[in-house]
Structure formats: structure tokens, C-alpha cells
């Protein structure tokens, strides 16, 4: 069975970000790996039940499908980017961290509704070292 | 205004962790994959919907260098 057919819609939508972003905001190596893994490389495990996730951002719990991209922008700055139309729409806010060379993305899509609820987040250690245009930056350890 | 990236925590193995951490956390038996994808679904309480959570790892020599998580609730 083709792996792509077993992927959840949110994953496919998220993975498409890596190809939709173009030159201004790329997902770099991690994004490309996510994209490739749709068809071949990922080792897949189907869990008996969803893991209980707890995501804390800046001391506050982030709720997938609850917290919105606007909530994050109000709290942490940055701006909402978008690509695509209608059902293919993707929205994201991203942050670079120069000291640790990490990049963080919060992603929404059509399923996030008009409020653009966060449907996924990604954190990469090799995401460009804070040099990605369009992502908010943290330049120093302070 | 501080970007949130320096203050993100997730209660699963994340950057700096290892394949061993993933295997321990999820009962997996990965050896040396370049990427790993874990997905789980369950009915939502009181609603005719299914909630699905997925986790994607990018790995380099057993070390986690990328992690992504997502959730969707669908009819």
C-alpha cells in the first residue's frame, strides 16, 4: 500500500508546506525529509491510541486545534504567512533562533477554520540558523 | 518581544533526544531510520468524530534533529 494513502490529512497538508513555501520561507532539510517520507522513507508505527501531547510555549499550554496563529502572533510577534487557495490554503507562523540554530513552525490549514487554529508544529535543529526570511528572529540568549 | 522558540517543551522525545528515547516512549523498535512516523486515532468523547495525532521525526545517526506533531479531528 502506498504510504501516502495512509497519511492523515493534516500530515499531508503540513507536508505540502515544504513545497508550497517557495524561496521566501523554506522548511529546509526537515521539511524536505517530511515531504519525501510521504512516499518511501519513513518508518511508520500505528499506535493503539493517540499519545497524550502536552505542548508548552512560553509558559502556556498550546492546544492543537485550539490555539490560533493570531494568539501566537499577539504573544510572541511575527506574522502569518499564507499560500494557496480554498482547500489548498496553508497558513503558518515561524520563528528562528540564531543562538541555537533552531527553527519552529506553527501551521494551520483549511481544517483550522477561519480562526486558523494550529494544526501542527515542527521544530528543526538544522533549519537555517535564523537566516530564513519571513520568520521572526531571536538573535541572542537573553 | 521574545520569540517562543527558546521556550517550547513537548512531552515526547524531541531535539537532542535519540532513537532509544523514541523506542522507550512509544514501545517502538526502530533501529536506525532516517525518519519515523507515529500515528494514533481514537473516537472523541460524545461526538461522532475521530481524533488523530501524528508525530514525525527526522533522525541523524540516531539523534533527533527534527520533530513535528499534528492533530486533526474529523467526522
mmCIF file of C-alpha atoms in Angstrom:
data_model
loop_
_atom_site.group_PDB
_atom_site.id
_atom_site.type_symbol
_atom_site.label_atom_id
_atom_site.label_comp_id
_atom_site.label_asym_id
_atom_site.label_seq_id
_atom_site.Cartn_x
_atom_site.Cartn_y
_atom_site.Cartn_z
ATOM 1 C CA UNK A 1 0.000 0.000 0.000
ATOM 2 C CA UNK A 2 1.338 3.391 -0.869
ATOM 3 C CA UNK A 3 2.341 5.185 2.287
ATOM 4 C CA UNK A 4 0.775 8.402 1.075
ATOM 5 C CA UNK A 5 -2.664 6.835 1.249
ATOM 6 C CA UNK A 6 -2.228 6.036 4.920
ATOM 7 C CA UNK A 7 -1.175 9.527 5.935
ATOM 8 C CA UNK A 8 -3.638 11.678 7.861
ATOM 9 C CA UNK A 9 -4.975 14.691 6.080
ATOM 10 C CA UNK A 10 -3.261 17.057 8.450
ATOM 11 C CA UNK A 11 0.081 15.432 7.753
ATOM 12 C CA UNK A 12 -0.362 15.701 4.023
ATOM 13 C CA UNK A 13 -1.367 19.325 4.406
ATOM 14 C CA UNK A 14 1.586 20.005 6.639
ATOM 15 C CA UNK A 15 3.990 18.200 4.368
ATOM 16 C CA UNK A 16 2.830 20.275 1.453
ATOM 17 C CA UNK A 17 4.161 23.346 3.189
ATOM 18 C CA UNK A 18 7.660 22.329 2.232
ATOM 19 C CA UNK A 19 6.846 22.632 -1.415
ATOM 20 C CA UNK A 20 4.387 25.497 -1.127
ATOM 21 C CA UNK A 21 6.634 27.955 0.626
ATOM 22 C CA UNK A 22 8.982 28.632 -2.231
ATOM 23 C CA UNK A 23 12.074 30.700 -1.747
ATOM 24 C CA UNK A 24 10.940 33.151 0.905
ATOM 25 C CA UNK A 25 10.312 30.744 3.782
ATOM 26 C CA UNK A 26 11.556 27.213 3.309
ATOM 27 C CA UNK A 27 11.408 24.296 5.712
ATOM 28 C CA UNK A 28 14.959 23.296 4.838
ATOM 29 C CA UNK A 29 16.194 19.780 5.416
ATOM 30 C CA UNK A 30 13.491 18.724 7.834
ATOM 31 C CA UNK A 31 10.681 19.870 5.600
ATOM 32 C CA UNK A 32 12.145 18.131 2.617
ATOM 33 C CA UNK A 33 12.517 14.943 4.617
ATOM 34 C CA UNK A 34 8.903 15.158 5.716
ATOM 35 C CA UNK A 35 7.880 15.590 2.123
ATOM 36 C CA UNK A 36 9.942 12.654 0.883
ATOM 37 C CA UNK A 37 8.713 10.418 3.672
ATOM 38 C CA UNK A 38 5.215 10.577 2.229
ATOM 39 C CA UNK A 39 6.209 8.106 -0.440
ATOM 40 C CA UNK A 40 9.004 5.977 0.856
ATOM 41 C CA UNK A 41 11.433 6.590 3.668
ATOM 42 C CA UNK A 42 9.545 6.947 6.913
ATOM 43 C CA UNK A 43 9.281 4.011 9.246
ATOM 44 C CA UNK A 44 5.650 4.021 10.328
ATOM 45 C CA UNK A 45 4.050 2.831 13.535
ATOM 46 C CA UNK A 46 0.310 2.867 14.155
ATOM 47 C CA UNK A 47 -0.215 3.423 17.855
ATOM 48 C CA UNK A 48 -3.093 1.771 19.711
ATOM 49 C CA UNK A 49 -4.208 5.190 20.906
ATOM 50 C CA UNK A 50 -3.076 8.742 20.257
ATOM 51 C CA UNK A 51 -0.255 9.858 22.519
ATOM 52 C CA UNK A 52 -1.198 12.426 25.123
ATOM 53 C CA UNK A 53 0.639 15.501 23.993
ATOM 54 C CA UNK A 54 1.420 18.457 26.161
ATOM 55 C CA UNK A 55 2.992 21.359 24.336
ATOM 56 C CA UNK A 56 4.109 24.372 26.338
ATOM 57 C CA UNK A 57 5.113 27.546 24.538
ATOM 58 C CA UNK A 58 6.449 30.429 26.544
ATOM 59 C CA UNK A 59 4.978 29.012 29.734
ATOM 60 C CA UNK A 60 1.485 28.498 28.299
ATOM 61 C CA UNK A 61 -0.090 25.292 27.062
ATOM 62 C CA UNK A 62 -0.619 25.207 23.327
ATOM 63 C CA UNK A 63 -3.713 23.292 22.265
ATOM 64 C CA UNK A 64 -3.608 21.807 18.810
ATOM 65 C CA UNK A 65 -6.891 22.653 17.052
ATOM 66 C CA UNK A 66 -7.464 25.286 19.762
ATOM 67 C CA UNK A 67 -4.705 27.869 19.951
ATOM 68 C CA UNK A 68 -4.743 30.091 16.898
ATOM 69 C CA UNK A 69 -1.952 31.591 14.853
ATOM 70 C CA UNK A 70 -3.229 35.014 15.881
ATOM 71 C CA UNK A 71 -2.853 34.032 19.533
ATOM 72 C CA UNK A 72 0.814 33.274 18.881
ATOM 73 C CA UNK A 73 1.439 36.473 16.959
ATOM 74 C CA UNK A 74 -0.135 38.541 19.730
ATOM 75 C CA UNK A 75 2.003 36.828 22.329
ATOM 76 C CA UNK A 76 5.300 36.364 20.519
ATOM 77 C CA UNK A 77 5.275 38.602 17.486
ATOM 78 C CA UNK A 78 5.936 37.508 13.950
ATOM 79 C CA UNK A 79 3.421 37.402 11.143
ATOM 80 C CA UNK A 80 1.079 34.943 9.495
ATOM 81 C CA UNK A 81 2.159 33.716 6.071
ATOM 82 C CA UNK A 82 -0.118 32.006 3.621
ATOM 83 C CA UNK A 83 -0.081 30.159 0.366
ATOM 84 C CA UNK A 84 -2.703 28.501 -1.765
ATOM 85 C CA UNK A 85 -6.434 28.965 -2.132
ATOM 86 C CA UNK A 86 -9.558 27.434 -0.624
ATOM 87 C CA UNK A 87 -8.961 23.814 0.344
ATOM 88 C CA UNK A 88 -5.283 24.078 -0.505
ATOM 89 C CA UNK A 89 -4.683 27.033 1.800
ATOM 90 C CA UNK A 90 -1.812 26.775 4.222
ATOM 91 C CA UNK A 91 -1.056 29.311 6.969
ATOM 92 C CA UNK A 92 1.976 29.442 9.206
ATOM 93 C CA UNK A 93 3.992 31.459 11.678
ATOM 94 C CA UNK A 94 7.673 30.658 12.045
ATOM 95 C CA UNK A 95 10.443 31.651 14.404
ATOM 96 C CA UNK A 96 14.195 31.388 14.043
ATOM 97 C CA UNK A 97 16.607 31.146 16.919
ATOM 98 C CA UNK A 98 20.095 32.190 15.933
ATOM 99 C CA UNK A 99 21.829 31.114 19.168
ATOM 100 C CA UNK A 100 20.640 27.510 18.892
ATOM 101 C CA UNK A 101 20.223 27.394 15.095
ATOM 102 C CA UNK A 102 16.698 26.067 15.508
ATOM 103 C CA UNK A 103 13.548 26.911 13.603
ATOM 104 C CA UNK A 104 9.972 26.495 14.796
ATOM 105 C CA UNK A 105 6.851 26.482 12.634
ATOM 106 C CA UNK A 106 3.183 26.593 13.637
ATOM 107 C CA UNK A 107 0.941 25.515 10.799
ATOM 108 C CA UNK A 108 -2.768 25.780 10.070
ATOM 109 C CA UNK A 109 -4.821 24.810 7.056
ATOM 110 C CA UNK A 110 -8.434 24.631 5.947
ATOM 111 C CA UNK A 111 -9.231 22.339 8.861
ATOM 112 C CA UNK A 112 -8.054 25.067 11.245
ATOM 113 C CA UNK A 113 -11.118 27.112 10.309
ATOM 114 C CA UNK A 114 -11.415 30.836 9.876
ATOM 115 C CA UNK A 115 -9.614 31.387 13.187
ATOM 116 C CA UNK A 116 -6.609 29.469 11.830
ATOM 117 C CA UNK A 117 -6.203 27.073 14.710
ATOM 118 C CA UNK A 118 -2.793 25.462 14.946
ATOM 119 C CA UNK A 119 -2.999 22.000 13.396
ATOM 120 C CA UNK A 120 0.689 21.141 13.578
ATOM 121 C CA UNK A 121 4.018 22.394 14.760
ATOM 122 C CA UNK A 122 7.513 21.477 13.688
ATOM 123 C CA UNK A 123 10.848 22.079 15.360
ATOM 124 C CA UNK A 124 14.097 21.583 13.479
ATOM 125 C CA UNK A 125 17.666 21.750 14.692
ATOM 126 C CA UNK A 126 19.084 22.474 11.279
ATOM 127 C CA UNK A 127 16.526 24.894 9.995
ATOM 128 C CA UNK A 128 18.749 27.636 8.699
ATOM 129 C CA UNK A 129 20.274 29.240 11.769
ATOM 130 C CA UNK A 130 17.963 32.181 11.955
ATOM 131 C CA UNK A 131 18.517 33.289 8.409
ATOM 132 C CA UNK A 132 15.149 32.493 6.947
ATOM 133 C CA UNK A 133 13.351 35.493 5.561
ATOM 134 C CA UNK A 134 9.857 35.897 6.894
ATOM 135 C CA UNK A 135 10.434 34.171 10.229
ATOM 136 C CA UNK A 136 10.641 36.136 13.446
ATOM 137 C CA UNK A 137 14.109 36.042 14.965
ATOM 138 C CA UNK A 138 15.668 35.673 18.350
ATOM 139 C CA UNK A 139 19.229 36.813 17.971
ATOM 140 C CA UNK A 140 20.717 36.475 21.423
ATOM 141 C CA UNK A 141 20.465 34.405 24.589
ATOM 142 C CA UNK A 142 18.682 36.963 26.701
ATOM 143 C CA UNK B 1 9.326 40.618 22.223
ATOM 144 C CA UNK B 2 10.873 37.166 22.677
ATOM 145 C CA UNK B 3 10.224 34.567 20.040
ATOM 146 C CA UNK B 4 8.842 31.396 21.639
ATOM 147 C CA UNK B 5 11.331 29.003 20.181
ATOM 148 C CA UNK B 6 13.632 29.043 23.187
ATOM 149 C CA UNK B 7 10.722 28.165 25.449
ATOM 150 C CA UNK B 8 8.984 25.263 23.728
ATOM 151 C CA UNK B 9 8.612 21.961 25.507
ATOM 152 C CA UNK B 10 6.816 18.840 24.303
ATOM 153 C CA UNK B 11 6.274 15.794 26.498
ATOM 154 C CA UNK B 12 7.721 13.435 23.922
ATOM 155 C CA UNK B 13 11.308 12.894 22.817
ATOM 156 C CA UNK B 14 12.406 15.987 20.947
ATOM 157 C CA UNK B 15 15.549 17.689 19.645
ATOM 158 C CA UNK B 16 18.677 16.309 21.250
ATOM 159 C CA UNK B 17 16.968 13.008 22.045
ATOM 160 C CA UNK B 18 17.700 9.685 20.430
ATOM 161 C CA UNK B 19 16.049 6.737 18.743
ATOM 162 C CA UNK B 20 16.324 4.926 22.058
ATOM 163 C CA UNK B 21 14.207 7.660 23.622
ATOM 164 C CA UNK B 22 11.566 7.237 20.891
ATOM 165 C CA UNK B 23 11.503 3.480 21.304
ATOM 166 C CA UNK B 24 11.154 3.822 25.052
ATOM 167 C CA UNK B 25 8.395 6.427 24.836
ATOM 168 C CA UNK B 26 6.247 4.623 22.271
ATOM 169 C CA UNK B 27 7.186 0.971 22.612
ATOM 170 C CA UNK B 28 8.713 1.072 19.160
ATOM 171 C CA UNK B 29 11.611 -0.963 17.855
ATOM 172 C CA UNK B 30 13.242 1.418 15.453
ATOM 173 C CA UNK B 31 16.905 0.720 14.719
ATOM 174 C CA UNK B 32 18.465 3.382 12.505
ATOM 175 C CA UNK B 33 15.730 5.037 10.453
ATOM 176 C CA UNK B 34 16.299 8.403 8.823
ATOM 177 C CA UNK B 35 12.729 9.311 9.677
ATOM 178 C CA UNK B 36 9.947 7.861 11.759
ATOM 179 C CA UNK B 37 6.218 8.472 11.700
ATOM 180 C CA UNK B 38 3.872 7.519 14.508
ATOM 181 C CA UNK B 39 0.120 7.923 14.330
ATOM 182 C CA UNK B 40 -2.751 7.082 16.652
ATOM 183 C CA UNK B 41 -6.515 7.614 16.436
ATOM 184 C CA UNK B 42 -9.462 7.368 18.785
ATOM 185 C CA UNK B 43 -13.139 8.350 18.854
ATOM 186 C CA UNK B 44 -13.825 11.641 20.549
ATOM 187 C CA UNK B 45 -15.964 11.580 23.674
ATOM 188 C CA UNK B 46 -19.621 12.295 22.961
ATOM 189 C CA UNK B 47 -19.075 13.141 19.331
ATOM 190 C CA UNK B 48 -19.191 11.114 16.183
ATOM 191 C CA UNK B 49 -15.664 12.111 15.283
ATOM 192 C CA UNK B 50 -12.203 10.639 15.252
ATOM 193 C CA UNK B 51 -9.217 12.455 16.681
ATOM 194 C CA UNK B 52 -5.892 11.643 15.122
ATOM 195 C CA UNK B 53 -2.462 12.628 16.385
ATOM 196 C CA UNK B 54 0.704 12.089 14.413
ATOM 197 C CA UNK B 55 4.367 12.605 15.192
ATOM 198 C CA UNK B 56 7.143 12.830 12.639
ATOM 199 C CA UNK B 57 10.826 12.533 13.477
ATOM 200 C CA UNK B 58 13.876 13.284 11.385
ATOM 201 C CA UNK B 59 16.929 11.418 12.628
ATOM 202 C CA UNK B 60 20.636 11.668 12.007
ATOM 203 C CA UNK B 61 22.770 8.821 13.331
ATOM 204 C CA UNK B 62 20.167 8.006 15.985
ATOM 205 C CA UNK B 63 19.892 11.631 17.065
ATOM 206 C CA UNK B 64 16.641 13.572 16.719
ATOM 207 C CA UNK B 65 17.201 16.639 14.547
ATOM 208 C CA UNK B 66 13.576 17.353 13.665
ATOM 209 C CA UNK B 67 10.218 16.727 15.268
ATOM 210 C CA UNK B 68 6.740 17.612 14.073
ATOM 211 C CA UNK B 69 3.388 16.908 15.717
ATOM 212 C CA UNK B 70 -0.114 17.402 14.436
ATOM 213 C CA UNK B 71 -3.724 16.757 15.324
ATOM 214 C CA UNK B 72 -6.932 16.601 13.355
ATOM 215 C CA UNK B 73 -10.483 15.753 14.336
ATOM 216 C CA UNK B 74 -12.692 14.562 11.501
ATOM 217 C CA UNK B 75 -16.139 13.042 11.090
#
